[in-house]
Structure formats: C-alpha cells, structure tokens
CSV table of C-alpha atoms and ligand atoms in Angstrom, one decimal:
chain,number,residue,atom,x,y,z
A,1,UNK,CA,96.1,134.0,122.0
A,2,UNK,CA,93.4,132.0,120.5
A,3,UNK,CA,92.8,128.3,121.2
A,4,UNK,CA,91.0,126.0,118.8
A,5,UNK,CA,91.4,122.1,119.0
A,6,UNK,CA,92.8,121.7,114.9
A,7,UNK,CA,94.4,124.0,112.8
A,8,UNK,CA,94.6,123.0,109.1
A,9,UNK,CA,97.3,124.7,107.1
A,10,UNK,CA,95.4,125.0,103.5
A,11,UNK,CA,91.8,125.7,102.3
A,12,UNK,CA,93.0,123.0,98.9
A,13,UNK,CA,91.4,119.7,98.5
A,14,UNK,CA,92.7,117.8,101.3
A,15,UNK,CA,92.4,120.3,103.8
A,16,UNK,CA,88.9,120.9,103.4
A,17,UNK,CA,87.7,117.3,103.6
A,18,UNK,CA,90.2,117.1,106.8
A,19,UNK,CA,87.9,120.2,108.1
A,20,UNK,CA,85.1,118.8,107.0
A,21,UNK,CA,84.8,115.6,108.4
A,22,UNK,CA,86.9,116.9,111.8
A,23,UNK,CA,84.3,119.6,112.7
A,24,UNK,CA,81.6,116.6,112.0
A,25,UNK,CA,83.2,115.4,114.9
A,26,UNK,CA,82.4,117.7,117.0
A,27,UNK,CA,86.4,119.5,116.7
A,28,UNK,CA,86.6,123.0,116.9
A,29,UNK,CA,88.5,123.7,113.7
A,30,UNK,CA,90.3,126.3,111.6
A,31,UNK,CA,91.4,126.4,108.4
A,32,UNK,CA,94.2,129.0,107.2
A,33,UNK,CA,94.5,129.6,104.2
A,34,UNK,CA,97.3,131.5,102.3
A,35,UNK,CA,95.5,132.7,99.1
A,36,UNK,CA,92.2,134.7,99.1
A,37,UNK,CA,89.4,131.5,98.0
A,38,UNK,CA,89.7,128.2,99.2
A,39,UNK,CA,90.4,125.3,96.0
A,40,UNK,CA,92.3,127.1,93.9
A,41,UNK,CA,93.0,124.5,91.8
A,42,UNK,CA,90.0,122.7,92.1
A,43,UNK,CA,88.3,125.4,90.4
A,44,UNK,CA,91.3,124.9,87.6
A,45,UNK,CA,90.7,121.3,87.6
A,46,UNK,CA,89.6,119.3,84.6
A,47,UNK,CA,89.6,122.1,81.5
A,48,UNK,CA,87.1,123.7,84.6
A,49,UNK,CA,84.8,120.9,85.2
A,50,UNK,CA,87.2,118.9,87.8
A,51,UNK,CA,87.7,115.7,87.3
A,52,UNK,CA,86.7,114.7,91.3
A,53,UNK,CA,87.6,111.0,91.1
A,54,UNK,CA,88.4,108.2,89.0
A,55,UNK,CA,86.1,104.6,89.5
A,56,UNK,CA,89.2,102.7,89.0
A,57,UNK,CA,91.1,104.0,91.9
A,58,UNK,CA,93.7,101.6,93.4
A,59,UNK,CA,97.0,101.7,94.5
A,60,UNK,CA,98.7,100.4,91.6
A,61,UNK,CA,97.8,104.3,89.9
A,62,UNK,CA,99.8,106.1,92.5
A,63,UNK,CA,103.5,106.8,92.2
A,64,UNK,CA,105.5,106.6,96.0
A,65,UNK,CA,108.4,105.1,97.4
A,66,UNK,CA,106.0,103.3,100.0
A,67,UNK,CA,103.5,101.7,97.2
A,68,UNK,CA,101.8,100.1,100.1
A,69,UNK,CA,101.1,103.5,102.1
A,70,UNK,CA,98.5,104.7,100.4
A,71,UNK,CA,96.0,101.5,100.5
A,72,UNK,CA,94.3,102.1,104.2
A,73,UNK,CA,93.0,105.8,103.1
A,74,UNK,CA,92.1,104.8,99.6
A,75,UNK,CA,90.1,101.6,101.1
A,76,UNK,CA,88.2,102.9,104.3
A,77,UNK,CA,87.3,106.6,101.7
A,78,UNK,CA,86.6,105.3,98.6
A,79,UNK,CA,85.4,107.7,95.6
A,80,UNK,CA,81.7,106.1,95.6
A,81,UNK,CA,81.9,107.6,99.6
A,82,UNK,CA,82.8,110.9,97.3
A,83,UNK,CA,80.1,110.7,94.6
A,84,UNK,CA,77.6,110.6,97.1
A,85,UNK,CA,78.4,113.4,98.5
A,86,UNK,CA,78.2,114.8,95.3
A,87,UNK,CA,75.2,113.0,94.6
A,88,UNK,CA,73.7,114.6,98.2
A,89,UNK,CA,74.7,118.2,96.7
A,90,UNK,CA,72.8,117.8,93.7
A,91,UNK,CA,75.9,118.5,90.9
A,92,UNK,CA,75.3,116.1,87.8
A,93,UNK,CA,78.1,114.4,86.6
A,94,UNK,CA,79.7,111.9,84.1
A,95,UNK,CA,82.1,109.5,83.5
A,96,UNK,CA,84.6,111.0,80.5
A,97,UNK,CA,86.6,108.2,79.7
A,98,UNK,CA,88.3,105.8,82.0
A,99,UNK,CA,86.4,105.9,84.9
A,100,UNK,CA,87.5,109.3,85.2
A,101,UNK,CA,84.5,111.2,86.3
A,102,UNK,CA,84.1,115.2,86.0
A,103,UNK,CA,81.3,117.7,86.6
A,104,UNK,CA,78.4,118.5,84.2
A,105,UNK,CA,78.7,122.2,84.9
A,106,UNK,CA,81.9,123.8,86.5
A,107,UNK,CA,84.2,122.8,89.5
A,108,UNK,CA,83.5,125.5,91.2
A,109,UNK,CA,80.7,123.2,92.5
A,110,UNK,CA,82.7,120.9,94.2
A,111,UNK,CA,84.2,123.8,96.0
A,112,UNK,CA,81.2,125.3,97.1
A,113,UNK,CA,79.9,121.7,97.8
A,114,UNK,CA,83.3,121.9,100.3
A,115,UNK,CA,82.6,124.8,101.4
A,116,UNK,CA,78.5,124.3,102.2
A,117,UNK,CA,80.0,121.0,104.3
A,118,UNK,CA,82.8,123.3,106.2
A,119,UNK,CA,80.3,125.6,107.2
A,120,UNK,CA,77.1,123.4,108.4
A,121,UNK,CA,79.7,121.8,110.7
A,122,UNK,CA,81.3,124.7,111.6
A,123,UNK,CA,84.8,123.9,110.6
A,124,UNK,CA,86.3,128.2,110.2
A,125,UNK,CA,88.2,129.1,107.3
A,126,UNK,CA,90.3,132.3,107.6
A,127,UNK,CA,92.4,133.5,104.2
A,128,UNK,CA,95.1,135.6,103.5
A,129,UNK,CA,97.0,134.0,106.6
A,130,UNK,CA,100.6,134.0,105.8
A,131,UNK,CA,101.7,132.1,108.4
A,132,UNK,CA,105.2,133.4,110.4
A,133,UNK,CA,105.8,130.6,112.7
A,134,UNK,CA,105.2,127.1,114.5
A,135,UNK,CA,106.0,125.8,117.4
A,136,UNK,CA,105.7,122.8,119.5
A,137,UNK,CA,104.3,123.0,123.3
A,138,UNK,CA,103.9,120.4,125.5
A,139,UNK,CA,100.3,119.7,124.8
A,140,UNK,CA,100.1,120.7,121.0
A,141,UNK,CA,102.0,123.8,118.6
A,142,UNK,CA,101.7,127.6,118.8
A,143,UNK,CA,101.1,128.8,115.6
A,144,UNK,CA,102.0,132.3,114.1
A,145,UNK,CA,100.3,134.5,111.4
A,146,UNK,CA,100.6,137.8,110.6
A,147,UNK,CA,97.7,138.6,112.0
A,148,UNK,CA,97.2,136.2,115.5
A,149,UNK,CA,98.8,134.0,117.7
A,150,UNK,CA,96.9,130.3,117.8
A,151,UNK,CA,96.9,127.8,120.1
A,152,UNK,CA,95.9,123.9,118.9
A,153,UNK,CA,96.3,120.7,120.0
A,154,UNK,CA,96.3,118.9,116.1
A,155,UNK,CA,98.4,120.7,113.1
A,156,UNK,CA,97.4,119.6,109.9
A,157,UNK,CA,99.9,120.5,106.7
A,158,UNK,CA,97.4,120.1,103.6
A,159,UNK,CA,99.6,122.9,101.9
A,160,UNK,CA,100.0,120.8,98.4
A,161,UNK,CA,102.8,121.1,96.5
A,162,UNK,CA,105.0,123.2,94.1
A,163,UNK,CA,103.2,122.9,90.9
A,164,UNK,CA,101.5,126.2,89.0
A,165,UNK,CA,103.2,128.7,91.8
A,166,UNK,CA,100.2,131.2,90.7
A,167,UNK,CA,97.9,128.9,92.1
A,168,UNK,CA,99.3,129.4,95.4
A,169,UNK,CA,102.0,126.5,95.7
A,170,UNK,CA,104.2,127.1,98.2
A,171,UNK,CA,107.3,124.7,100.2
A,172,UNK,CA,105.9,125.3,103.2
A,173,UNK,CA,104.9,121.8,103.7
A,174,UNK,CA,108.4,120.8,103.3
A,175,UNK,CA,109.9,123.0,104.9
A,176,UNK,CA,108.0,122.3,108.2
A,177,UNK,CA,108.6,118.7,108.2
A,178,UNK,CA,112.2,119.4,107.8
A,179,UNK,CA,112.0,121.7,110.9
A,180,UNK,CA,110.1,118.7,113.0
A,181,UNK,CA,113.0,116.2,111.5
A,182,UNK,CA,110.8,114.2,108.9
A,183,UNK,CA,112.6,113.2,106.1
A,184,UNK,CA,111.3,114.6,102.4
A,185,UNK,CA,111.9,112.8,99.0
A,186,UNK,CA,113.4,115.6,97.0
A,187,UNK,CA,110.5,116.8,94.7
A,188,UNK,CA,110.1,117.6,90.9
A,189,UNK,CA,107.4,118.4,88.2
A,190,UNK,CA,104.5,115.4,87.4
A,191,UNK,CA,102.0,115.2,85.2
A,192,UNK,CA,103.6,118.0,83.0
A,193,UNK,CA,104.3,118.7,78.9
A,194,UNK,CA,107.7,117.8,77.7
A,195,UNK,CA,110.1,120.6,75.8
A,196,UNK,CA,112.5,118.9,72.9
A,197,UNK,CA,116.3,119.8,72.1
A,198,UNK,CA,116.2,122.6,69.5
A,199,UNK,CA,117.0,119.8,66.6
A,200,UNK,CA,113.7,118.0,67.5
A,201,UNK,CA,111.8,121.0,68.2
A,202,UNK,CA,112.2,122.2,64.7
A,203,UNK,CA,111.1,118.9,63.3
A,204,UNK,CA,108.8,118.3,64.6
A,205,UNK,CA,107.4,122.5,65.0
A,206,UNK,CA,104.7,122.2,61.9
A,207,UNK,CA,103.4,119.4,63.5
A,208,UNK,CA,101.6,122.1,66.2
A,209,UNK,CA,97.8,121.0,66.9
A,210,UNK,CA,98.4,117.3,65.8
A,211,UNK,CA,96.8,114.6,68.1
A,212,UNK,CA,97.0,110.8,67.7
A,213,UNK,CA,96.7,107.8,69.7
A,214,UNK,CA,100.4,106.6,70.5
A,215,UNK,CA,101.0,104.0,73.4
A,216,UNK,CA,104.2,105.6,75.3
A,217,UNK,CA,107.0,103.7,77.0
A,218,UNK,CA,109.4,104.6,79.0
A,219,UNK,CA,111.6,102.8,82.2
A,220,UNK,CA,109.0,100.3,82.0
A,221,UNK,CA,105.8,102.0,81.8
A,222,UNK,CA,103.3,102.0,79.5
A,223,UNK,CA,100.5,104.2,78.9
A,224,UNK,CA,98.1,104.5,76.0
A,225,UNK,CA,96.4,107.5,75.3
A,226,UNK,CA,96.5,110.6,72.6
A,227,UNK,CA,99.8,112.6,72.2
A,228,UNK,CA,99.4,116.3,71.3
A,229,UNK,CA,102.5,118.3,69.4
A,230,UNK,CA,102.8,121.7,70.7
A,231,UNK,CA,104.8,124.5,69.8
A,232,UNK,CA,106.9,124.2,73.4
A,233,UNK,CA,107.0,120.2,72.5
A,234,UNK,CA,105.4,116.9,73.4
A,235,UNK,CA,102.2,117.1,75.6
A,236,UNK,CA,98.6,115.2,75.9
A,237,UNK,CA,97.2,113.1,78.5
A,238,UNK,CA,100.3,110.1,77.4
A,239,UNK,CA,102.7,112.3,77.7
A,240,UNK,CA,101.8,114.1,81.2
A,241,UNK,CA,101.2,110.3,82.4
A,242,UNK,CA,104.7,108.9,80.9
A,243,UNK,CA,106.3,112.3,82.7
A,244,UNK,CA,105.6,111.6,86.4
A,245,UNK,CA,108.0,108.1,85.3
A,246,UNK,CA,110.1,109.9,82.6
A,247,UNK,CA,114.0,111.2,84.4
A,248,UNK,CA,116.4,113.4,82.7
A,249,UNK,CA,118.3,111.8,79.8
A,250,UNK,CA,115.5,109.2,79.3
A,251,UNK,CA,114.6,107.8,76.3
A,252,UNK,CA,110.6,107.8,75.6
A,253,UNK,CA,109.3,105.0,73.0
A,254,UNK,CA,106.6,105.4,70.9
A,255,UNK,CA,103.8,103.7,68.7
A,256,UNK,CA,101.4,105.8,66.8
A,257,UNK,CA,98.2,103.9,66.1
A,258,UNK,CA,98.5,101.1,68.2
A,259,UNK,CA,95.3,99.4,67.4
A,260,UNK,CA,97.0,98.7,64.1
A,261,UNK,CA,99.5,96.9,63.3
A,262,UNK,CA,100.9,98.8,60.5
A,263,UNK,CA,103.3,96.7,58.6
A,264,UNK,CA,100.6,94.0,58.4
A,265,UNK,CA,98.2,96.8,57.2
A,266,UNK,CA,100.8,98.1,54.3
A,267,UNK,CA,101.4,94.0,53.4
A,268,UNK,CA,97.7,93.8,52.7
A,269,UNK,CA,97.6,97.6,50.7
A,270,UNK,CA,100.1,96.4,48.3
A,271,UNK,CA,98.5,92.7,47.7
A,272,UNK,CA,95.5,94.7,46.5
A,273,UNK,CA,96.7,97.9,45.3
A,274,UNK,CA,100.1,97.7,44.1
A,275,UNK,CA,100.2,100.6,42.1
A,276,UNK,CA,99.0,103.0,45.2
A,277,UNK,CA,101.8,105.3,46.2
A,278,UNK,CA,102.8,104.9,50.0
A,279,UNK,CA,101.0,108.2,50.9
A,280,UNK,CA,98.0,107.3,49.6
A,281,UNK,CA,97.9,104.0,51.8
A,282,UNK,CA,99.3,105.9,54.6
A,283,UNK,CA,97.1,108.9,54.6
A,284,UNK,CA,94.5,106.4,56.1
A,285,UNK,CA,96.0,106.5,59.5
A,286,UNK,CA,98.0,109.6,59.8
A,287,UNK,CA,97.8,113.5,58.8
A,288,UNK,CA,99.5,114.4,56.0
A,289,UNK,CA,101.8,116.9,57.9
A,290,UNK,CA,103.3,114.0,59.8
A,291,UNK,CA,103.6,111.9,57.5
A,292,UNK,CA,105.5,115.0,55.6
A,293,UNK,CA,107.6,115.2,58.8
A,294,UNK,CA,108.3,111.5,59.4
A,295,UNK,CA,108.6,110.5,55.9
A,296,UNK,CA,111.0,111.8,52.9
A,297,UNK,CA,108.8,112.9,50.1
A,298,UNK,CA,110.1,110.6,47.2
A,299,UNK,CA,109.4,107.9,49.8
A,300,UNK,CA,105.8,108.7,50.4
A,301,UNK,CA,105.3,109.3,46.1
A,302,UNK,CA,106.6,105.7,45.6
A,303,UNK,CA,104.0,102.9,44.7
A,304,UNK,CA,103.6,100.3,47.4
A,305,UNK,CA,104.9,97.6,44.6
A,306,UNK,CA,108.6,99.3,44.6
A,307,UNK,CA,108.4,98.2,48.4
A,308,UNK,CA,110.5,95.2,49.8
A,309,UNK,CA,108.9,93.7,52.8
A,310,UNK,CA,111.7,94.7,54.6
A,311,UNK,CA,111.3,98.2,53.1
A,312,UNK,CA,107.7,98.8,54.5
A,313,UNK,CA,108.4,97.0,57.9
A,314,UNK,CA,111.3,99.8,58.0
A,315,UNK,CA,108.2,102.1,56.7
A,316,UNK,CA,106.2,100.8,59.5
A,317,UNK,CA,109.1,101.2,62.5
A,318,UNK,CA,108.9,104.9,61.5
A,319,UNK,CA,106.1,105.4,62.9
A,320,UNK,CA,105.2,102.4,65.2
A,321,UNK,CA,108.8,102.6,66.6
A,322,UNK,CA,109.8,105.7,67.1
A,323,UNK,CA,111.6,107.0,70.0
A,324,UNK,CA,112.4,110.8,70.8
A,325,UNK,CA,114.7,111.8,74.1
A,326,UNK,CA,112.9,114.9,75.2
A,327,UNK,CA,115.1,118.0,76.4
A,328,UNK,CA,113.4,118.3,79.9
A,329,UNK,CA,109.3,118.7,80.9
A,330,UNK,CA,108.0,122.3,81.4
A,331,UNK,CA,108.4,122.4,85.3
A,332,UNK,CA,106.1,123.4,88.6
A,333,UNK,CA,104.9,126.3,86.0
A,334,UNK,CA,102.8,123.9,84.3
A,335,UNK,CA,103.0,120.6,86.0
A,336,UNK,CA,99.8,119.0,87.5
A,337,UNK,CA,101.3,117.6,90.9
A,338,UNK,CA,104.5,117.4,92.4
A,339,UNK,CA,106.3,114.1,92.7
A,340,UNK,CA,108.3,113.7,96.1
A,341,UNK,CA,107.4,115.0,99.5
A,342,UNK,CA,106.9,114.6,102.9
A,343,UNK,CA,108.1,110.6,103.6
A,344,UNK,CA,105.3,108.8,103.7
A,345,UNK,CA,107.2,106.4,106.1
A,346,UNK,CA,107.5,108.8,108.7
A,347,UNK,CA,103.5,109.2,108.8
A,348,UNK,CA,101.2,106.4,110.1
A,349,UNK,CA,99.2,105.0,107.1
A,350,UNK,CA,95.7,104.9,109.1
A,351,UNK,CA,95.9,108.3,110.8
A,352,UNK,CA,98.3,110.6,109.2
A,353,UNK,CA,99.6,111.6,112.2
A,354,UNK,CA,103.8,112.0,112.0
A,355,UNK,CA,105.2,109.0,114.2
A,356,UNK,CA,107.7,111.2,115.4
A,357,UNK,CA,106.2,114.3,116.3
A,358,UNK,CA,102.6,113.5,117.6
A,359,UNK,CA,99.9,115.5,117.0
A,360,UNK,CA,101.3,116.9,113.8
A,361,UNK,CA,99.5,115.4,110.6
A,362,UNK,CA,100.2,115.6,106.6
A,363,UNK,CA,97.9,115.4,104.1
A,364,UNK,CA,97.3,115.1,100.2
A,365,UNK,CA,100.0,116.0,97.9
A,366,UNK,CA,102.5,117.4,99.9
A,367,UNK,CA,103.1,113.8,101.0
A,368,UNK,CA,105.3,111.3,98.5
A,369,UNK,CA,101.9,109.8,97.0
A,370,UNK,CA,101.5,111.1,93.3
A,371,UNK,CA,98.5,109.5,91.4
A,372,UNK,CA,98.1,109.1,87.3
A,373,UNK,CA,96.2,111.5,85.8
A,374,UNK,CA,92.4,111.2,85.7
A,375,UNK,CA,90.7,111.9,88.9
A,376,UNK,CA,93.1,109.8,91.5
A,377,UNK,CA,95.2,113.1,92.9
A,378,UNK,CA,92.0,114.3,94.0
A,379,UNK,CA,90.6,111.1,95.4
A,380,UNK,CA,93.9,111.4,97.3
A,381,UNK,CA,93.2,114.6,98.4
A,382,UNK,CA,90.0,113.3,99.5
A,383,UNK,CA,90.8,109.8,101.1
A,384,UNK,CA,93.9,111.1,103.2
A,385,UNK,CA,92.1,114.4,104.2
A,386,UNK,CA,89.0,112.4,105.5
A,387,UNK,CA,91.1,109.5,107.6
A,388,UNK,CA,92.9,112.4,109.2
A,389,UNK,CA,89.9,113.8,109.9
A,390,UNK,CA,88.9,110.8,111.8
A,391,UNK,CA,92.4,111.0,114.1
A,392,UNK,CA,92.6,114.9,115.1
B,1,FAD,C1,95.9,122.9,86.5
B,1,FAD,C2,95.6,121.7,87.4
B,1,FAD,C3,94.6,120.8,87.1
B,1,FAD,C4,94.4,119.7,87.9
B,1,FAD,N1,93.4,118.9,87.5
B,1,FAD,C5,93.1,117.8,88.3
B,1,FAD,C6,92.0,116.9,88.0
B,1,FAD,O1,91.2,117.2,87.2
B,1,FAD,N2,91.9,115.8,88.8
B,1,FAD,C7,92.7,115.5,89.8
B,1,FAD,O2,92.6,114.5,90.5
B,1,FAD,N3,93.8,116.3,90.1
B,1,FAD,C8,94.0,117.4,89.4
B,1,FAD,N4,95.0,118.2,89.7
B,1,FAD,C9,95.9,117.9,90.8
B,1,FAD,C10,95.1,118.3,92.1
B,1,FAD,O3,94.7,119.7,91.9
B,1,FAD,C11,96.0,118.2,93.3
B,1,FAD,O4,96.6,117.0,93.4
B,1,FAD,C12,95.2,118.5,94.6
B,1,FAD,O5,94.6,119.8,94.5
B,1,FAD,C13,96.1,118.4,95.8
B,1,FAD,O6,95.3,118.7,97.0
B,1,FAD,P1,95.9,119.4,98.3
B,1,FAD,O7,94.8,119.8,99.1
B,1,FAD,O8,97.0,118.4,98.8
B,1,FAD,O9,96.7,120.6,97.7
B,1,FAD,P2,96.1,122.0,97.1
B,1,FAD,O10,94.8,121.7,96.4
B,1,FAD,O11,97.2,122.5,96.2
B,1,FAD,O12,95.9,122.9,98.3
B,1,FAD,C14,96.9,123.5,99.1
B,1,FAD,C15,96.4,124.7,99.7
B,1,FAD,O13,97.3,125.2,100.7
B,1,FAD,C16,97.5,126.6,100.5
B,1,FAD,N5,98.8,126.9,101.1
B,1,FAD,C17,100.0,126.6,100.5
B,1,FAD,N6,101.0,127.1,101.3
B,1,FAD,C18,100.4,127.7,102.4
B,1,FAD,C19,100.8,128.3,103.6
B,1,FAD,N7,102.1,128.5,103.8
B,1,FAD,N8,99.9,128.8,104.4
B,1,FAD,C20,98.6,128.6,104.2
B,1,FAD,N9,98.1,128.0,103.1
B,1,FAD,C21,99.0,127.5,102.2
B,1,FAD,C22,97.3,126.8,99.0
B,1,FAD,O14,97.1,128.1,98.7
B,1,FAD,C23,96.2,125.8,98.7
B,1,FAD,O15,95.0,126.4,98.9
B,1,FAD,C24,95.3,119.4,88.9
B,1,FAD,C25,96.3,120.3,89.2
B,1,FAD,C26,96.5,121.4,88.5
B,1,FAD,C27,97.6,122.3,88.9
C-alpha cells in the first residue's frame, strides 16, 4: 500500500494546476493519469496554439445551474495570475480577438510549462493508471489501479468530461460522485457544429467553405461572430457558442451582416442606381453562391427599380431574418466541453471540497460550469484547480 497525502485523478488542465499549487504547499502529491501524456487536449487546444485564457473573464460567460458558483475561484485566480506564469516561462503570446489570448508557438508549451511547475515542486505524475476502485476510510479513500493500491487523505476528480472520447474522456467523474451520493446534471455536447435535416442539408450543401459574420439567437441568446457552412452543417465560432444554449427542436435565428442594415442599404442602391439588377447590389455583401442559394435567380436578375419597398424589405428579411431549426449538433465526438456535471451545489464554492463527503474534491469541467468559447474553459480549469489546491 502506498500512502501519499493527495491523489489527483487526471493529468488535464485542472488537475495539474491542482498538483501544482498543492505540492507548493509542501503536499505530497500524485497525479494519475489514464492516457499516456498529461494535457491531451491542451495540446489540441486553439487550432494548436491553446487559447489559455480570455481577459474578459467573468461569470456572466459561464453556463451552470448555480450562476453564482463559479465567482470565488474566478476572483481569488484570475487569468493575469495565469499570464504571469506564462510570462515567468518565457512563451510569447497574443490577444486573437476578444480578449481571447493564445500562444505564439504551440500549446504544447503550456503543458510543458505545467509540467516544469509539477516537477520543481514535486507534485508525481504516474500514466496509464486505469483506475479499478475507491473507497472511503475513516481518515481519507483507498484507491485502486491496476497496478497499486494507494492510500490518501484528499481525492481530487479533475477527470473532464465526455467530449472528443479519443482524447481520453471518460464518465468516471460522474460516476464516482454518483457512488459518494452527489447529485449530477445530466450532461450533453457544448461548444459543438450543428448537423441539418436532410432538406436543409441539401440546400444549403454548395454553400461548403462559406463564412460570414451572422449575429445568432436562440432562447434568448445572442452571440455575434462568423458562421461557417460545412458539408456535415452549421459550424463557426457563432454556432459552437449558440450550441451550449441551443436544445433539441430549437429554433436558431439569424442575421447575416449585421453591421448593415440591409434594407436601408438596398433603399439607397435603388435611389442611385435604379437600373442595377439586385445581384449586382447584393453581391457587395454576400458570395454569389449564397445569394444563389437564398435567392431565386429571376429574383437576383431583376433591376432594383421593379422593387417595391415592401419587395426589398422581404429581400432583406432573407437574409437578415432567416431562421433554420438544425437536426441535432455533432455530439461528445466533436464537441469542445460537456455541459452538465457534477452539482456544483453539492461542492463548496471556495474549496472544492464535496460538502457531503469530506476530503473528496471536484475540479474543472467535470463539474456543471461550462464557459463560452474563447479561453474561459481553461481559465476554469485553472481557477478551480488552483483554489483546490489551496484546501487539500
Ligand atoms: C479540441 C478541443 C479544443 C479546445 N480548445 C480550447 C481552448 O482553446 N480554450 C479553452 O479554454 N478551452 C478549450 N477546450 C476545452 C478545454 O480543453 C477543457 O475545458 C479543459 O481541458 C478541461 O480541463 P479538465 O482538466 O477539467 O479536463 P481535461 O483537460 O479533459 O483533463 C481530464 C484528464 O483526466 C483524464 N482522465 C479521464 N478519466 C480518467 C480516469 N478514469 N482515470 C485517470 N485519468 C482520467 C483524461 O485522460 C485527461 O487527461 C477545448 C476542448 C477540445 C476538446
């Protein structure tokens, strides 16, 4: 039997800050990991240059049924106490867009930055642990791999969630709060491409490769951003943000160029051109092969002067009023985070620790706290991993 003082389950994100900043406190830590490298999908992240953290980070960007729980982490570990870490480690970086800020070079950076912190504090990482069994004792849990029995005093799940199983998802996370009694918000895919009913699909098929900036509703929401047409459907950064709010049977609504108002824009074309066919006029906002999708072709040959006003406001609503009711989103096997988890009521907000079952703790995404895209996932990874880290 070996003893440590913290076991972490997952070398991810949130379990290596966890490790990090526990071993900086003098804990003797281990880390087991399922998968063969620690950060899987950090070194996935962001196209491959991981987008660590957004600048805008506040609770209002994260998606839970407590809204308020996530507030104390995100407050006392902020992402400027993340860039200067990765300001100490030397990687250049730069804000894309948004406040969302990614690596110059690669994300495998940031996990070797992780990795450099685990081992000058001495925090143990051990992979290809598949682990068999836990148990509670009366001072702490017993856990089981298929290699070793361990003894600790603090269990940390930082196993993530579902999403891209390839990456080394797993329900474990679940599963063990289940088995302790916590409750878990049933989970699906975030952050993830939508697929289209086989009418739309066909549609809207040629339109494959075409990006434009479209501000996306749906129950409420709003994002604005660039949609991309695929061959599978609907994706680009509006559409994975409008997903983690979007529910089977929902209707998205959508405005393509909203920095123009378009009726306004055709009003003004046919003062001053009249004899301009519609295309023409059009064809200054939008690729030809969706206006050839959106529009019928003796509609787009007709000169803006044939137009009623209440013909080119319909002309307008076609494409800055257009709403599509997708077929379903493409699932864990694409999907960025997992929405749902572990309940975040169940978990005290400062320390992580479960208020039912003490010394266990949950960390990052396996718990109900789901951020926007751009950065904030990980800065929950980071924020929750680090107060926990503080507590073990
Ligand atoms: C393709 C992709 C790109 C992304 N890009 C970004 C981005 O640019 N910015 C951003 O903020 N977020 C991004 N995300 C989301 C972000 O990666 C996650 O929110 C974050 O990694 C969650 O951290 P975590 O530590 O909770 O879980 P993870 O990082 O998923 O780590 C969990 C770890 O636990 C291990 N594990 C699972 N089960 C077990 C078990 N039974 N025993 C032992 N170990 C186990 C896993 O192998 C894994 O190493 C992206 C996600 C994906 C899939």
């Amino acid at each position: 039997m070996n003893k440590v003082e913290v076991i972490i389950i997952g070398a991810g994100a949130a379990g290596l800050m966890c490790g990090i900043e526990a071993a900086a406190r003098g804990r003797k830590v281990l880390i087991l990991e399922k998968s063969n490298k620690a950060g899987k999908k950090i070194l996935m992240s962001g196209g491959g240059r991981c987008n660590f953290t957004n600048l805008y980070t506040c609770s209002e960007r994260f998606i839970s049924h407590n809204p308020h729980f996530c507030k104390s982490a995100l407050s006392r570990y902020t992402p400027w106490d993340f860039i200067a870490m990765v300001e100490r480690h030397k990687i250049a970086y730069f804000e894309k867009t948004l406040g969302q800020l990614f690596c110059q070079e690669k994300s495998s950076l940031i996990v070797d930055m992780l990795l450099t912190e685990c081992k000058k504090n001495k925090a143990s990482i051990q992979f290809n642990q598949n682990i068999t069994a836990v148990e509670k004792t009366s001072d702490g849990f017993m856990v089981q791999t298929n290699h070793e029995w361990y003894q600790c005093e603090s269990l940390v799940v930082a196993s993530g969630g579902l999403s891209i199983p390839t990456l080394g998802s797993s329900p474990f996370g679940y599963q063990l709060a289940t088995k302790f009694g916590l409750s878990v918000y049933p989970t699906r895919a975030g952050l993830v491409p939508f697929t289209l009913h086989a009418h739309d699909k066909q549609r809207l098929e040629s339109l494959t490769g075409i990006s434009a900036e479209s501000l996306v509703t749906c129950n409420g929401i709003s994002f604005q951003e660039n949609i991309l047409f695929t061959h599978r459907g609907l994706s680009g950064p509006v559409i994975l943000q409008i997903s983690s709010y979007w529910l089977p049977g929902d209707t998205v609504n959508l405005i393509f160029f909203p920095q123009i108002d378009l009726y306004a824009e055709l009003l003004r074309a046919r003062l001053h051109s009249a004899e301009s066919c519609l295309k023409t006029v059009l064809a200054n906002f939008a690729a030809k092969r969706l206006l050839s999708v959106f529009y019928e072709i003796d509609c787009l040959d007709k000169p803006l002067k044939q137009f009623t006003d209440k013909q080119l406001q319909q002309v307008a609503n076609v494409l800055q009023n257009w709403s599509i009711k997708p077929n379903a989103t493409e699932g864990y096997r694409t999907a960025e985070i997992t929405l749902g988890g572990v309940d975040c009521d169940e978990i005290s907000s400062k320390s992580f620790v479960s208020k039912k079952v003490p010394g266990l703790f949950f960390v990052g995404e396996v718990l109900d706290v789901s951020g926007w895209l751009g950065g904030y996932n990980f800065q929950w990874a980071w924020s929750s991993g680090w107060a926990a880290g503080q507590a073990v």
